[in-house]
Amino acid sequence: MFARGLRNSMALVLHPRFPDPGMAFLQAENARDLQDVFAPNEEINAIEQGRHYGWPYCYDLATPSAEFKRVLQGGPLRGFCTDSALYKQPWSLLPPHGAPLGMLYYTADRLAELKGKLLVGLHGYRPTGSRLLAYEVDERGYPKVSPAPVRYHVSCAAEPTRAFQTAAGPAPAAAFDEIIAGWHRVNGIRPQGAPVGMTVADDGALWLVEDKNQTVIRIDRSSESVPEPLPCETRSDQLIERLAALVMDDAASRARLTTVRRDLVEKRCSGCHSDFGLKAGQSDTEKDKAMLRFLLAQDGWIYPGDPDSGRLRQRLRGLGSERQMPPGANLIKTEPGYAKLLDVADDLVARMVPGSRMRVKPGGPPHRKFFAADGRDCGDIPFGKVVVVTERFAVNKPGFSRFFRPADTHLNGACTDDNGYYIQQQFLVPL
């Protein structure tokens, strides 16, 4: 046995000069899975013979695993996670849930910008994954670690970068460049990518295998200009106008919109997020329209009919790891009527599109497939999710119901809104 305490060691690499003294032997660790999108971090470990690297007792740098706290409070493992004689901490943290599966040193001449760097492929489906990272390394092949704060990118987030953190606070880490950045799905344009393995050809080109779409990709130099990053949400201006009209033309929805704008946005969110499109001199109607268009244009803030999936609800209520807005206070607990105001915001989103709100039927597999009118597989939606059914008995697809576009997280990128989204009638039940 060479080393212990390592989890899911799919990515391993030896420096070209290993086993010369001091040369790097690295492992990129798929750390334990927790529900928090931003914890725990993955790891790069500097492997030394006979050392223990923490699993299953510790994660991040020195955080004890909850299920082993009693073991770590006494006996031979007492203080294990902070004892450098027993436990060797990670050399650097990697983005949380990134799922590193491939790692190599690029030593060819063809891609001069990468020569000598450590490349790490992140397979993970969460918003920190689907990337190819490049690290500057020292003369022994170890990534160069910088003091906190060091930031990593997050796809499809209101905050596109985050600083590495552990339970103890901001953490040092090796900074990196992204060779493939934010390979997220863009519905109707491209699927999400999931890098697995890499190799370098004799001509110096980098070859990459990814398993979400079963593709092999050759990375080489290009004379073309760098393309603009694609957004996660491809809601067109036409669809924004259509949704805005549905709200403005319905008295109940319009009343909810005015309440959210007047009592929430104008009162508590001025100066943030470009003032939500609000400008001096606008009438109340103009303010309502401007704020609504702004909300609909933001990546993933609102999914009509499904408030639970949108980041607007997450941020307003401080759910999960999203930073609560407005910041600085838990107004739900301290201000009478604030919880009811947030319910109005949820109702605005839930009832934005006319139709019958129905639930995806529980039971059986945890997801139900849905399709386009022509039968193409459009994705999977978890049972229990609420959708807005616009045609209970689909006109052009017998046995199916048509529903409004679901959250992007359920789409596989193969369909567009023009195709429509259909699910078998038997898989929908009333709320």
mmCIF file of C-alpha atoms in Angstrom, residues 73-382:
data_model
loop_
_atom_site.group_PDB
_atom_site.id
_atom_site.type_symbol
_atom_site.label_atom_id
_atom_site.label_comp_id
_atom_site.label_asym_id
_atom_site.label_seq_id
_atom_site.Cartn_x
_atom_site.Cartn_y
_atom_site.Cartn_z
ATOM 1 C CA GLN A 73 -12.639 13.051 20.032
ATOM 2 C CA GLY A 74 -10.807 10.176 21.707
ATOM 3 C CA GLY A 75 -8.522 7.212 21.201
ATOM 4 C CA PRO A 76 -5.805 6.941 18.545
ATOM 5 C CA LEU A 77 -7.660 9.301 16.150
ATOM 6 C CA ARG A 78 -8.080 12.117 18.669
ATOM 7 C CA GLY A 79 -7.413 15.412 16.884
ATOM 8 C CA PHE A 80 -6.669 13.541 13.666
ATOM 9 C CA CYS A 81 -7.844 16.305 11.282
ATOM 10 C CA THR A 82 -5.434 18.868 12.742
ATOM 11 C CA ASP A 83 -2.478 16.556 13.440
ATOM 12 C CA SER A 84 0.049 16.901 10.619
ATOM 13 C CA ALA A 85 1.877 13.797 11.818
ATOM 14 C CA LEU A 86 -1.212 11.660 11.214
ATOM 15 C CA TYR A 87 -2.977 13.462 8.379
ATOM 16 C CA LYS A 88 -1.546 15.183 5.309
ATOM 17 C CA GLN A 89 -3.800 18.031 4.179
ATOM 18 C CA PRO A 90 -4.569 18.643 0.501
ATOM 19 C CA TRP A 91 -1.945 20.527 -1.466
ATOM 20 C CA SER A 92 -4.758 22.676 -2.896
ATOM 21 C CA LEU A 93 -8.511 22.777 -3.013
ATOM 22 C CA LEU A 94 -10.390 22.276 -6.290
ATOM 23 C CA PRO A 95 -13.856 23.725 -7.057
ATOM 24 C CA PRO A 96 -16.575 21.963 -5.017
ATOM 25 C CA HIS A 97 -18.291 19.026 -6.740
ATOM 26 C CA GLY A 98 -16.094 19.560 -9.792
ATOM 27 C CA ALA A 99 -15.425 15.789 -10.014
ATOM 28 C CA PRO A 100 -11.883 15.673 -11.444
ATOM 29 C CA LEU A 101 -11.480 12.582 -13.630
ATOM 30 C CA GLY A 102 -8.495 13.394 -15.844
ATOM 31 C CA MET A 103 -5.127 15.055 -15.185
ATOM 32 C CA LEU A 104 -1.857 15.412 -17.102
ATOM 33 C CA TYR A 105 1.189 17.601 -17.598
ATOM 34 C CA TYR A 106 1.268 19.204 -21.033
ATOM 35 C CA THR A 107 4.859 18.899 -22.285
ATOM 36 C CA ALA A 108 4.463 19.400 -26.051
ATOM 37 C CA ASP A 109 5.398 22.512 -28.027
ATOM 38 C CA ARG A 110 2.284 22.905 -30.174
ATOM 39 C CA LEU A 111 0.241 24.812 -27.603
ATOM 40 C CA ALA A 112 2.971 27.013 -26.200
ATOM 41 C CA GLU A 113 0.675 28.712 -23.674
ATOM 42 C CA LEU A 114 0.084 25.355 -21.978
ATOM 43 C CA LYS A 115 3.616 23.971 -22.013
ATOM 44 C CA GLY A 116 4.660 22.792 -18.582
ATOM 45 C CA LYS A 117 1.219 23.316 -17.053
ATOM 46 C CA LEU A 118 -0.929 20.832 -15.163
ATOM 47 C CA LEU A 119 -4.291 20.221 -16.852
ATOM 48 C CA VAL A 120 -7.288 18.977 -14.849
ATOM 49 C CA GLY A 121 -10.660 18.022 -16.353
ATOM 50 C CA LEU A 122 -13.778 18.554 -14.208
ATOM 51 C CA HIS A 123 -16.555 16.124 -15.074
ATOM 52 C CA GLY A 124 -19.122 17.249 -12.480
ATOM 53 C CA TYR A 125 -22.650 18.187 -13.548
ATOM 54 C CA ARG A 126 -23.011 20.912 -10.909
ATOM 55 C CA PRO A 127 -22.321 24.533 -11.887
ATOM 56 C CA THR A 128 -18.629 24.276 -10.924
ATOM 57 C CA GLY A 129 -17.985 21.330 -13.243
ATOM 58 C CA SER A 130 -17.805 20.853 -17.028
ATOM 59 C CA ARG A 131 -14.407 22.586 -17.345
ATOM 60 C CA LEU A 132 -10.780 22.067 -18.273
ATOM 61 C CA LEU A 133 -8.357 23.842 -15.924
ATOM 62 C CA ALA A 134 -4.693 24.754 -16.425
ATOM 63 C CA TYR A 135 -2.368 25.323 -13.443
ATOM 64 C CA GLU A 136 1.012 26.998 -13.269
ATOM 65 C CA VAL A 137 3.376 24.640 -11.436
ATOM 66 C CA ASP A 138 6.710 25.019 -9.684
ATOM 67 C CA GLU A 139 9.956 23.343 -10.771
ATOM 68 C CA ARG A 140 8.852 20.112 -9.047
ATOM 69 C CA GLY A 141 5.431 20.018 -10.731
ATOM 70 C CA TYR A 142 3.259 21.206 -7.828
ATOM 71 C CA PRO A 143 0.510 23.803 -8.508
ATOM 72 C CA LYS A 144 1.450 27.234 -7.201
ATOM 73 C CA VAL A 145 -0.753 28.006 -4.188
ATOM 74 C CA SER A 146 -1.889 31.583 -3.491
ATOM 75 C CA PRO A 147 -3.222 33.037 -0.225
ATOM 76 C CA ALA A 148 -6.963 33.565 0.187
ATOM 77 C CA PRO A 149 -9.065 34.776 -1.450
ATOM 78 C CA VAL A 150 -8.728 32.635 -4.583
ATOM 79 C CA ARG A 151 -11.793 32.486 -6.827
ATOM 80 C CA TYR A 152 -13.357 29.859 -9.086
ATOM 81 C CA HIS A 153 -16.100 30.197 -11.697
ATOM 82 C CA VAL A 154 -19.725 29.118 -11.317
ATOM 83 C CA SER A 155 -21.903 28.568 -14.382
ATOM 84 C CA CYS A 156 -25.390 30.042 -14.571
ATOM 85 C CA ALA A 157 -25.140 31.885 -11.256
ATOM 86 C CA ALA A 158 -26.080 35.390 -10.241
ATOM 87 C CA GLU A 159 -22.525 35.607 -8.854
ATOM 88 C CA PRO A 160 -20.245 34.163 -11.569
ATOM 89 C CA THR A 161 -17.275 33.592 -9.229
ATOM 90 C CA ARG A 162 -16.835 32.517 -5.621
ATOM 91 C CA ALA A 163 -13.871 32.396 -3.273
ATOM 92 C CA PHE A 164 -12.659 29.040 -1.969
ATOM 93 C CA GLN A 165 -14.078 28.485 1.511
ATOM 94 C CA THR A 166 -14.017 25.845 4.195
ATOM 95 C CA ALA A 167 -15.863 25.696 7.503
ATOM 96 C CA ALA A 168 -13.025 27.817 8.931
ATOM 97 C CA GLY A 169 -13.454 30.601 6.376
ATOM 98 C CA PRO A 170 -11.640 31.727 3.195
ATOM 99 C CA ALA A 171 -8.975 29.232 2.161
ATOM 100 C CA PRO A 172 -5.771 29.367 0.117
ATOM 101 C CA ALA A 173 -5.719 27.481 -3.173
ATOM 102 C CA ALA A 174 -3.875 27.237 -6.456
ATOM 103 C CA ALA A 175 -5.261 29.693 -9.010
ATOM 104 C CA PHE A 176 -5.943 28.418 -12.530
ATOM 105 C CA ASP A 177 -6.930 29.415 -16.040
ATOM 106 C CA GLU A 178 -9.877 27.811 -17.799
ATOM 107 C CA ILE A 179 -9.100 26.207 -21.159
ATOM 108 C CA ILE A 180 -12.708 25.099 -21.467
ATOM 109 C CA ALA A 181 -14.897 27.442 -19.461
ATOM 110 C CA GLY A 182 -18.454 26.854 -18.330
ATOM 111 C CA TRP A 183 -19.374 24.020 -20.688
ATOM 112 C CA HIS A 184 -22.993 24.301 -19.567
ATOM 113 C CA ARG A 185 -26.015 23.352 -21.642
ATOM 114 C CA VAL A 186 -27.561 26.070 -23.775
ATOM 115 C CA ASN A 187 -31.001 24.874 -24.731
ATOM 116 C CA GLY A 188 -31.462 24.410 -28.466
ATOM 117 C CA ILE A 189 -27.778 25.237 -29.163
ATOM 118 C CA ARG A 190 -25.466 22.794 -27.379
ATOM 119 C CA PRO A 191 -25.511 20.125 -24.654
ATOM 120 C CA GLN A 192 -23.541 20.160 -21.440
ATOM 121 C CA GLY A 193 -20.082 18.602 -21.585
ATOM 122 C CA ALA A 194 -18.517 16.207 -19.119
ATOM 123 C CA PRO A 195 -14.738 15.750 -19.557
ATOM 124 C CA VAL A 196 -13.387 12.348 -18.561
ATOM 125 C CA GLY A 197 -9.968 11.468 -19.990
ATOM 126 C CA MET A 198 -7.235 13.384 -21.830
ATOM 127 C CA THR A 199 -4.136 12.615 -23.830
ATOM 128 C CA VAL A 200 -1.641 14.482 -25.979
ATOM 129 C CA ALA A 201 -1.047 13.310 -29.542
ATOM 130 C CA ASP A 202 2.362 13.080 -31.201
ATOM 131 C CA ASP A 203 1.662 16.374 -32.974
ATOM 132 C CA GLY A 204 0.996 18.132 -29.670
ATOM 133 C CA ALA A 205 -2.789 18.442 -30.054
ATOM 134 C CA LEU A 206 -4.816 17.754 -26.923
ATOM 135 C CA TRP A 207 -7.503 15.078 -27.200
ATOM 136 C CA LEU A 208 -10.398 14.984 -24.755
ATOM 137 C CA VAL A 209 -13.037 12.312 -24.143
ATOM 138 C CA GLU A 210 -16.362 13.359 -22.614
ATOM 139 C CA ASP A 211 -19.099 10.915 -21.713
ATOM 140 C CA LYS A 212 -22.307 12.930 -21.477
ATOM 141 C CA ASN A 213 -22.576 13.036 -25.264
ATOM 142 C CA GLN A 214 -20.108 10.228 -26.066
ATOM 143 C CA THR A 215 -17.761 12.533 -27.972
ATOM 144 C CA VAL A 216 -14.031 12.748 -28.624
ATOM 145 C CA ILE A 217 -12.759 16.311 -29.029
ATOM 146 C CA ARG A 218 -9.467 17.563 -30.471
ATOM 147 C CA ILE A 219 -8.190 20.830 -28.989
ATOM 148 C CA ASP A 220 -5.820 22.758 -31.217
ATOM 149 C CA ARG A 221 -4.825 26.305 -32.007
ATOM 150 C CA SER A 222 -7.393 28.400 -33.893
ATOM 151 C CA SER A 223 -7.034 31.610 -35.875
ATOM 152 C CA GLU A 224 -10.611 32.566 -35.102
ATOM 153 C CA SER A 225 -11.446 35.161 -32.487
ATOM 154 C CA VAL A 226 -12.632 33.987 -29.093
ATOM 155 C CA PRO A 227 -16.437 33.595 -29.209
ATOM 156 C CA GLU A 228 -18.686 35.424 -26.789
ATOM 157 C CA PRO A 229 -19.766 33.254 -23.837
ATOM 158 C CA LEU A 230 -23.243 31.825 -24.276
ATOM 159 C CA PRO A 231 -25.805 32.418 -21.528
ATOM 160 C CA CYS A 232 -27.513 29.549 -19.745
ATOM 161 C CA GLU A 233 -30.968 30.921 -20.394
ATOM 162 C CA THR A 234 -31.842 31.623 -24.018
ATOM 163 C CA ARG A 235 -35.151 33.325 -23.379
ATOM 164 C CA SER A 236 -35.681 35.434 -26.466
ATOM 165 C CA ASP A 237 -36.815 39.044 -26.498
ATOM 166 C CA GLN A 238 -40.028 37.822 -28.116
ATOM 167 C CA LEU A 239 -40.707 35.374 -25.281
ATOM 168 C CA ILE A 240 -39.920 38.050 -22.684
ATOM 169 C CA GLU A 241 -42.450 40.365 -24.332
ATOM 170 C CA ARG A 242 -45.015 37.577 -24.507
ATOM 171 C CA LEU A 243 -44.620 36.735 -20.821
ATOM 172 C CA ALA A 244 -44.703 40.408 -19.855
ATOM 173 C CA ALA A 245 -47.942 40.852 -21.800
ATOM 174 C CA LEU A 246 -49.518 37.856 -20.028
ATOM 175 C CA VAL A 247 -48.778 39.449 -16.659
ATOM 176 C CA MET A 248 -49.776 42.994 -17.593
ATOM 177 C CA ASP A 249 -53.062 41.833 -19.144
ATOM 178 C CA ASP A 250 -54.160 39.832 -16.088
ATOM 179 C CA ALA A 251 -55.468 41.947 -13.219
ATOM 180 C CA ALA A 252 -54.421 39.550 -10.447
ATOM 181 C CA SER A 253 -50.912 39.057 -11.851
ATOM 182 C CA ARG A 254 -50.529 42.771 -12.404
ATOM 183 C CA ALA A 255 -51.470 43.440 -8.787
ATOM 184 C CA ARG A 256 -48.847 40.941 -7.581
ATOM 185 C CA LEU A 257 -46.243 42.563 -9.820
ATOM 186 C CA THR A 258 -46.989 46.027 -8.456
ATOM 187 C CA THR A 259 -46.777 44.764 -4.867
ATOM 188 C CA VAL A 260 -43.379 43.154 -5.474
ATOM 189 C CA ARG A 261 -42.042 46.236 -7.234
ATOM 190 C CA ARG A 262 -43.380 48.778 -4.716
ATOM 191 C CA ASP A 263 -42.921 46.942 -1.412
ATOM 192 C CA LEU A 264 -39.866 44.819 -2.140
ATOM 193 C CA VAL A 265 -37.692 46.091 -4.986
ATOM 194 C CA GLU A 266 -38.113 49.852 -4.600
ATOM 195 C CA LYS A 267 -38.078 49.707 -0.811
ATOM 196 C CA ARG A 268 -35.190 47.271 -0.274
ATOM 197 C CA CYS A 269 -33.273 46.655 -3.497
ATOM 198 C CA SER A 270 -32.498 50.103 -4.897
ATOM 199 C CA GLY A 271 -28.918 50.426 -6.043
ATOM 200 C CA CYS A 272 -28.584 46.694 -6.679
ATOM 201 C CA HIS A 273 -28.769 44.731 -9.916
ATOM 202 C CA SER A 274 -28.914 47.846 -12.139
ATOM 203 C CA ASP A 275 -31.926 49.020 -10.110
ATOM 204 C CA PHE A 276 -33.962 46.242 -11.740
ATOM 205 C CA GLY A 277 -34.408 48.448 -14.810
ATOM 206 C CA LEU A 278 -36.183 51.188 -12.877
ATOM 207 C CA LYS A 279 -35.421 54.822 -13.767
ATOM 208 C CA ALA A 280 -36.442 58.205 -12.467
ATOM 209 C CA GLY A 281 -39.519 59.661 -14.122
ATOM 210 C CA GLN A 282 -41.171 56.388 -15.032
ATOM 211 C CA SER A 283 -44.855 55.933 -14.345
ATOM 212 C CA ASP A 284 -45.991 53.034 -12.167
ATOM 213 C CA THR A 285 -46.979 51.069 -15.289
ATOM 214 C CA GLU A 286 -43.594 51.713 -16.880
ATOM 215 C CA LYS A 287 -41.866 50.673 -13.671
ATOM 216 C CA ASP A 288 -43.840 47.422 -13.519
ATOM 217 C CA LYS A 289 -42.978 46.580 -17.131
ATOM 218 C CA ALA A 290 -39.317 47.499 -16.740
ATOM 219 C CA MET A 291 -38.829 45.444 -13.588
ATOM 220 C CA LEU A 292 -40.627 42.441 -15.046
ATOM 221 C CA ARG A 293 -38.562 42.491 -18.237
ATOM 222 C CA PHE A 294 -35.391 42.763 -16.168
ATOM 223 C CA LEU A 295 -36.319 39.747 -14.030
ATOM 224 C CA LEU A 296 -37.251 37.655 -17.067
ATOM 225 C CA ALA A 297 -33.977 38.510 -18.812
ATOM 226 C CA GLN A 298 -31.726 37.272 -15.968
ATOM 227 C CA ASP A 299 -30.196 33.813 -16.235
ATOM 228 C CA GLY A 300 -32.254 31.419 -14.160
ATOM 229 C CA TRP A 301 -33.953 33.959 -11.900
ATOM 230 C CA ILE A 302 -37.512 33.059 -12.899
ATOM 231 C CA TYR A 303 -39.073 29.924 -14.362
ATOM 232 C CA PRO A 304 -42.776 30.710 -14.932
ATOM 233 C CA GLY A 305 -44.966 28.232 -13.086
ATOM 234 C CA ASP A 306 -42.099 26.858 -10.998
ATOM 235 C CA PRO A 307 -40.891 29.364 -8.371
ATOM 236 C CA ASP A 308 -38.923 26.686 -6.500
ATOM 237 C CA SER A 309 -36.446 26.280 -9.380
ATOM 238 C CA GLY A 310 -35.616 29.968 -9.805
ATOM 239 C CA ARG A 311 -32.761 31.774 -8.093
ATOM 240 C CA LEU A 312 -35.038 34.703 -7.266
ATOM 241 C CA ARG A 313 -36.800 32.629 -4.618
ATOM 242 C CA GLN A 314 -33.521 31.119 -3.417
ATOM 243 C CA ARG A 315 -31.946 34.528 -2.917
ATOM 244 C CA LEU A 316 -34.969 36.223 -1.330
ATOM 245 C CA ARG A 317 -35.399 33.420 1.190
ATOM 246 C CA GLY A 318 -31.715 32.636 1.744
ATOM 247 C CA LEU A 319 -32.181 29.000 0.769
ATOM 248 C CA GLY A 320 -29.315 26.588 0.199
ATOM 249 C CA SER A 321 -25.947 28.238 -0.303
ATOM 250 C CA GLU A 322 -27.263 31.309 -2.154
ATOM 251 C CA ARG A 323 -26.448 34.590 -0.417
ATOM 252 C CA GLN A 324 -29.658 36.136 0.853
ATOM 253 C CA MET A 325 -30.895 39.386 -0.639
ATOM 254 C CA PRO A 326 -31.450 41.983 0.574
ATOM 255 C CA PRO A 327 -28.244 41.269 2.556
ATOM 256 C CA GLY A 328 -27.621 41.882 6.191
ATOM 257 C CA ALA A 329 -30.805 40.770 7.921
ATOM 258 C CA ASN A 330 -33.305 37.932 8.097
ATOM 259 C CA LEU A 331 -36.381 40.052 7.430
ATOM 260 C CA ILE A 332 -38.678 37.032 7.473
ATOM 261 C CA LYS A 333 -38.076 36.777 11.216
ATOM 262 C CA THR A 334 -37.762 40.439 12.085
ATOM 263 C CA GLU A 335 -40.336 42.274 9.986
ATOM 264 C CA PRO A 336 -44.089 41.589 10.150
ATOM 265 C CA GLY A 337 -45.607 40.946 6.746
ATOM 266 C CA TYR A 338 -42.326 40.258 4.978
ATOM 267 C CA ALA A 339 -42.966 36.507 4.670
ATOM 268 C CA LYS A 340 -46.338 37.284 3.072
ATOM 269 C CA LEU A 341 -44.608 39.629 0.628
ATOM 270 C CA LEU A 342 -42.306 36.797 -0.450
ATOM 271 C CA ASP A 343 -45.366 34.575 -0.925
ATOM 272 C CA VAL A 344 -46.729 37.215 -3.311
ATOM 273 C CA ALA A 345 -43.459 37.041 -5.273
ATOM 274 C CA ASP A 346 -43.810 33.243 -5.458
ATOM 275 C CA ASP A 347 -47.423 33.557 -6.637
ATOM 276 C CA LEU A 348 -46.371 36.042 -9.312
ATOM 277 C CA VAL A 349 -43.991 33.450 -10.763
ATOM 278 C CA ALA A 350 -46.296 30.478 -10.216
ATOM 279 C CA ARG A 351 -49.300 32.065 -11.985
ATOM 280 C CA MET A 352 -47.463 33.998 -14.682
ATOM 281 C CA VAL A 353 -48.562 31.652 -17.493
ATOM 282 C CA PRO A 354 -52.248 30.757 -17.923
ATOM 283 C CA GLY A 355 -52.936 27.073 -17.549
ATOM 284 C CA SER A 356 -53.475 24.332 -14.995
ATOM 285 C CA ARG A 357 -50.689 23.800 -12.487
ATOM 286 C CA MET A 358 -50.185 20.064 -12.116
ATOM 287 C CA ARG A 359 -47.651 17.891 -10.370
ATOM 288 C CA VAL A 360 -45.433 15.255 -11.970
ATOM 289 C CA LYS A 361 -46.759 12.009 -10.526
ATOM 290 C CA PRO A 362 -44.614 10.383 -7.815
ATOM 291 C CA GLY A 363 -43.719 6.713 -7.916
ATOM 292 C CA GLY A 364 -41.437 4.556 -10.003
ATOM 293 C CA PRO A 365 -38.241 6.126 -11.304
ATOM 294 C CA PRO A 366 -37.301 9.491 -9.752
ATOM 295 C CA HIS A 367 -37.602 11.300 -13.120
ATOM 296 C CA ARG A 368 -40.094 11.347 -15.985
ATOM 297 C CA LYS A 369 -39.023 11.928 -19.560
ATOM 298 C CA PHE A 370 -40.658 14.633 -21.629
ATOM 299 C CA PHE A 371 -40.552 15.146 -25.360
ATOM 300 C CA ALA A 372 -40.998 17.507 -28.296
ATOM 301 C CA ALA A 373 -43.960 17.210 -30.630
ATOM 302 C CA ASP A 374 -41.829 15.199 -33.075
ATOM 303 C CA GLY A 375 -40.864 12.676 -30.383
ATOM 304 C CA ARG A 376 -37.384 13.954 -29.574
ATOM 305 C CA ASP A 377 -36.268 13.395 -25.979
ATOM 306 C CA CYS A 378 -36.092 16.862 -24.354
ATOM 307 C CA GLY A 379 -35.002 15.889 -20.860
ATOM 308 C CA ASP A 380 -36.074 14.507 -17.499
ATOM 309 C CA ILE A 381 -38.167 16.165 -14.841
ATOM 310 C CA PRO A 382 -38.232 14.935 -11.214
#
